[in-house]
Short mmCIF file of C-alpha atoms in Angstrom, two decimals:
data_model
loop_
_atom_site.label_atom_id
_atom_site.label_comp_id
_atom_site.label_asym_id
_atom_site.label_seq_id
_atom_site.Cartn_x
_atom_site.Cartn_y
_atom_site.Cartn_z
CA MET A 59 -11.83 0.92 -36.04
CA ARG A 60 -12.73 -1.12 -39.07
CA LEU A 61 -14.79 -4.28 -38.49
CA GLN A 62 -13.83 -7.07 -40.82
CA LEU A 63 -16.59 -9.56 -40.56
CA GLU A 64 -15.84 -10.82 -44.04
CA ARG A 65 -12.73 -12.42 -42.75
CA LEU A 66 -14.66 -14.83 -40.53
CA ASN A 67 -14.83 -18.54 -41.15
CA GLU A 68 -18.06 -20.43 -40.52
CA LEU A 69 -17.22 -21.26 -36.96
CA GLU A 70 -16.28 -17.72 -36.17
CA VAL A 71 -19.59 -16.51 -37.73
CA GLN A 72 -21.43 -18.86 -35.41
CA ILE A 73 -19.54 -17.60 -32.39
CA HIS A 74 -20.30 -14.01 -33.26
CA GLN A 75 -24.06 -14.72 -33.80
CA THR A 76 -24.31 -16.69 -30.53
CA LEU A 77 -22.52 -13.83 -28.45
CA SER A 78 -24.56 -11.25 -30.05
CA GLU A 79 -27.79 -12.99 -28.95
CA LEU A 80 -26.39 -13.76 -25.43
CA SER A 81 -25.10 -10.29 -24.87
CA GLN A 82 -28.59 -8.86 -24.90
CA ASN A 83 -29.47 -10.67 -21.63
CA GLN A 84 -25.93 -11.21 -20.24
CA PRO A 85 -24.27 -7.68 -20.48
CA ASN A 86 -21.42 -8.61 -18.16
CA MET A 87 -20.40 -11.97 -19.71
CA THR A 88 -16.66 -12.84 -19.21
CA ILE A 89 -14.46 -14.22 -21.84
CA THR A 90 -14.47 -17.60 -19.91
CA GLU A 91 -18.29 -17.62 -20.09
CA ALA A 92 -18.28 -16.65 -23.66
CA ALA A 93 -15.96 -19.53 -24.50
CA GLU A 94 -18.25 -22.08 -22.64
CA ALA A 95 -21.30 -20.77 -24.40
CA THR A 96 -19.72 -21.13 -27.75
CA GLY A 97 -17.80 -24.38 -27.14
CA VAL A 98 -14.42 -22.98 -27.82
CA SER A 99 -11.43 -21.94 -25.66
CA PRO A 100 -10.83 -18.33 -24.34
CA SER A 101 -7.78 -18.12 -26.44
CA LYS A 102 -9.96 -18.86 -29.58
CA ILE A 103 -12.27 -15.99 -28.44
CA SER A 104 -9.41 -13.65 -28.05
CA LYS A 105 -8.01 -14.48 -31.50
CA PHE A 106 -11.51 -14.17 -32.99
CA VAL A 107 -12.17 -10.68 -31.72
CA LYS A 108 -8.83 -9.33 -32.80
CA LYS A 109 -9.38 -10.89 -36.21
CA ILE A 110 -12.58 -8.80 -36.55
CA GLY A 111 -10.77 -5.70 -35.61
CA PHE A 112 -11.09 -5.17 -31.88
CA SER A 113 -8.16 -4.71 -29.49
CA GLY A 114 -9.48 -7.46 -27.18
CA TYR A 115 -12.58 -9.20 -25.76
CA LYS A 116 -13.71 -6.47 -23.55
CA GLU A 117 -13.83 -3.88 -26.34
CA TYR A 118 -15.70 -6.42 -28.51
CA PHE A 119 -18.35 -7.08 -25.82
CA ARG A 120 -18.83 -3.38 -25.19
CA PHE A 121 -19.54 -3.12 -28.87
CA LEU A 122 -22.13 -5.92 -28.68
CA THR A 123 -23.87 -4.38 -25.70
CA GLY A 124 -24.05 -0.89 -27.21
CA LYS A 125 -21.59 0.65 -24.86
CA GLU A 126 -19.29 3.48 -26.00
CA LEU A 127 -15.82 2.27 -27.13
CA VAL A 128 -12.89 3.96 -25.54
CA LYS A 129 -10.51 5.24 -28.16
CA ARG A 130 -7.15 3.74 -27.53
CA LYS A 131 -4.03 5.83 -27.87
CA LYS A 132 -0.56 4.41 -28.13
CA LEU A 133 0.97 5.13 -24.78
CA SER A 134 4.68 6.00 -24.21
CA SER A 135 6.46 3.36 -22.05
CA GLU A 136 6.23 5.64 -18.97
CA PHE A 137 2.62 6.33 -19.38
CA ALA A 138 2.04 2.51 -19.86
CA ARG A 139 4.02 1.89 -16.57
CA ILE A 140 1.95 4.46 -14.66
CA GLN A 141 -1.19 2.97 -15.99
CA GLU A 142 -0.12 -0.57 -14.80
CA PHE A 143 0.73 1.00 -11.43
CA MET A 144 -2.74 2.58 -11.10
CA GLU A 145 -4.49 -0.64 -12.21
CA ASN A 146 -2.71 -2.71 -9.62
CA PHE A 147 -2.56 -0.17 -6.94
CA ASP A 148 -2.03 -1.49 -3.42
CA ASN A 149 -4.33 0.37 -1.07
CA ALA A 150 -3.11 -1.84 1.85
CA SER A 151 0.36 -0.12 1.67
CA VAL A 152 -1.25 3.30 1.90
CA SER A 153 -3.22 2.26 4.94
CA TYR A 154 -0.15 0.67 6.52
CA VAL A 155 2.04 3.93 6.09
CA ALA A 156 -0.90 6.19 7.10
CA ASP A 157 -1.44 4.07 10.26
CA LEU A 158 2.23 4.28 11.15
CA ILE A 159 2.25 8.09 10.76
CA LYS A 160 -0.77 8.22 13.12
CA LYS A 161 1.03 6.01 15.61
CA TYR A 162 4.41 7.76 16.04
CA ASP A 163 4.95 11.31 17.48
CA LYS A 164 7.90 12.12 15.22
CA VAL A 165 8.07 11.51 11.52
CA ILE A 166 11.35 11.80 9.61
CA LEU A 167 11.34 11.88 5.92
CA PHE A 168 14.35 11.24 3.74
CA GLY A 169 15.32 10.65 0.08
CA TYR A 170 18.51 10.95 -1.91
CA GLY A 171 18.96 13.28 -4.85
CA PRO A 172 15.66 14.40 -6.61
CA THR A 173 13.71 12.22 -4.25
CA SER A 174 14.51 14.72 -1.63
CA ILE A 175 12.28 17.16 -3.43
CA CYS A 176 9.46 14.82 -3.13
CA MET A 177 10.10 14.58 0.56
CA GLU A 178 9.93 18.47 0.77
CA TYR A 179 6.46 18.19 -0.80
CA PHE A 180 5.44 15.45 1.60
CA ASP A 181 6.67 17.40 4.62
CA TYR A 182 4.55 20.47 3.43
CA LYS A 183 1.36 18.30 3.05
CA LEU A 184 1.89 16.48 6.30
CA THR A 185 2.38 19.56 8.24
CA TYR A 186 -1.11 20.70 7.33
CA THR A 187 -2.72 17.30 7.69
CA VAL A 188 -1.50 15.87 10.96
CA ASP A 189 -0.47 17.10 14.33
CA LYS A 190 3.04 15.58 14.30
CA ASN A 191 6.61 16.68 14.53
CA VAL A 192 7.56 16.18 10.90
CA ILE A 193 11.24 16.60 9.90
CA ARG A 194 12.75 16.35 6.35
CA ALA A 195 16.32 15.22 6.63
CA THR A 196 18.37 16.86 3.93
CA GLN A 197 21.35 14.55 4.56
CA ASP A 198 21.65 10.94 5.90
CA SER A 199 24.23 12.14 8.46
CA MET A 200 21.42 14.12 10.15
CA ILE A 201 19.21 11.10 10.90
CA PRO A 202 21.00 9.29 13.75
CA GLY A 203 20.78 12.47 15.86
CA LEU A 204 17.00 12.78 15.22
CA LEU A 205 16.07 9.30 16.00
CA THR A 206 14.28 8.59 19.31
CA GLU A 207 12.09 5.88 20.74
CA ASN A 208 8.75 7.25 19.25
CA THR A 209 10.07 8.08 15.85
CA LEU A 210 9.04 6.84 12.43
CA LEU A 211 11.75 6.97 9.74
CA LEU A 212 10.34 6.92 6.09
CA ILE A 213 12.94 6.56 3.41
CA PHE A 214 11.83 6.87 -0.18
CA SER A 215 13.87 5.68 -3.14
CA VAL A 216 13.15 4.91 -6.94
CA ALA A 217 15.58 2.05 -7.33
CA GLY A 218 17.83 1.87 -4.41
CA LYS A 219 20.85 1.08 -6.47
CA PHE A 220 23.07 4.02 -5.52
CA ALA A 221 22.61 4.25 -1.80
CA GLN A 222 23.26 2.26 1.31
CA PHE A 223 20.30 2.01 3.67
CA ASP A 224 21.61 -0.66 6.21
CA SER A 225 23.36 1.79 8.50
CA LEU A 226 20.25 3.87 8.85
CA PHE A 227 18.22 0.90 9.75
CA GLU A 228 20.71 -0.20 12.29
CA GLU A 229 20.67 3.20 13.88
CA ALA A 230 16.80 3.08 14.06
CA LYS A 231 16.85 -0.29 15.68
CA LYS A 232 19.45 0.95 18.23
CA ARG A 233 17.17 3.89 19.20
CA GLN A 234 13.89 1.53 19.10
CA ALA A 235 12.61 3.74 16.23
CA LYS A 236 10.52 2.27 13.29
CA ALA A 237 12.09 2.50 9.78
CA VAL A 238 10.36 1.72 6.59
CA LEU A 239 11.87 1.94 2.99
CA ILE A 240 9.38 2.76 0.26
CA MET A 241 10.80 1.72 -3.15
CA GLU A 242 9.19 2.57 -6.51
CA GLU A 243 10.94 -0.16 -8.48
CA LEU A 244 11.34 -3.87 -7.54
CA ASN A 245 14.95 -4.48 -6.43
CA THR A 246 15.61 -8.07 -5.27
CA HIS A 247 19.20 -7.21 -4.35
CA LEU A 248 18.06 -5.28 -1.23
CA ASN A 249 18.21 -7.39 1.89
CA LEU A 250 17.47 -5.12 4.88
CA GLU A 251 17.23 -7.35 7.91
CA GLN A 252 16.42 -4.41 10.27
CA GLY A 253 13.46 -2.86 8.51
CA ASN A 254 10.49 -3.14 6.27
CA ILE A 255 10.38 -2.54 2.47
CA ILE A 256 7.34 -1.57 0.52
CA TYR A 257 7.55 -1.98 -3.25
CA LEU A 258 5.21 0.18 -5.17
CA THR A 259 5.63 -1.42 -8.55
CA LYS A 260 6.87 -4.67 -10.06
CA SER A 261 8.30 -2.72 -13.14
CA HIS A 262 11.41 -0.66 -13.80
CA GLN A 263 11.97 2.60 -15.57
CA ASP A 264 14.35 2.62 -18.64
CA GLU A 265 17.64 0.96 -17.46
CA HIS A 266 19.56 3.45 -19.45
CA LEU A 267 18.42 6.30 -17.35
CA ASP A 268 20.65 7.68 -14.61
CA SER A 269 18.95 8.02 -11.08
CA HIS A 270 18.54 11.85 -11.57
CA GLU A 271 16.91 11.23 -14.95
CA LYS A 272 14.12 8.94 -13.66
CA THR A 273 10.65 10.31 -12.83
CA ARG A 274 9.22 10.45 -9.38
CA THR A 275 5.64 10.31 -10.61
CA VAL A 276 4.83 7.09 -8.86
CA LEU A 277 6.26 8.33 -5.46
CA ILE A 278 4.21 11.44 -5.67
CA MET A 279 1.03 9.50 -6.52
CA PHE A 280 1.67 7.31 -3.42
CA ILE A 281 2.29 10.27 -1.21
CA GLU A 282 -0.94 11.88 -2.40
CA GLU A 283 -2.94 8.73 -1.44
CA VAL A 284 -1.39 8.62 1.99
CA ILE A 285 -2.36 12.22 2.60
CA ARG A 286 -5.86 11.45 1.37
CA GLU A 287 -6.05 8.49 3.84
CA LEU A 288 -4.83 10.73 6.66
CA SER A 289 -7.38 13.38 5.74
CA LYS A 290 -10.37 11.12 6.11
#
């Protein structure tokens, strides 16, 4: 990283000097507080630190307070998507699914295509974690015959664009079972009146990818967190 202090105008030099002094006693100053202290807008602060050579205000302030700067690497779109998922992870969804698994005696796991492999892994982990009747349905035609009153049906899907879930939720309702669809990508076209939908991300994988080409990384990460919650 190359600092370019020579590019600063008089106002920016004053901002830098003021924040350098304040940072000694206020090591956790936010960009809003920095803007108020220097009499400028947060956007001005943001432009100022990038003009010097920092990636953003947080990196600049770490520099002022003597903290180690994290070397930033250019991420692939998939890594960036997963990073966004981790930074905005919804623990409430993990707790919700874990509590449902604890509540019901029988748990049916289902996913189409490669997602079925994730369900095989989930089945394996659950079997050694909870004392439940865990069943991985390999075909959707198996599910109606497995549903009973005290059954939890967990359906996992990446995008939900190539499958119909309505009939499965209708069957679950008939047999007074609980059905939940866990989606990786946001799909506003889904309208399941009979069940719950959990969206793990607000992003999408590359639209040019076919379903079998998409990763299941986010689904696996969610599964691992559910197992961790159940293992407490």
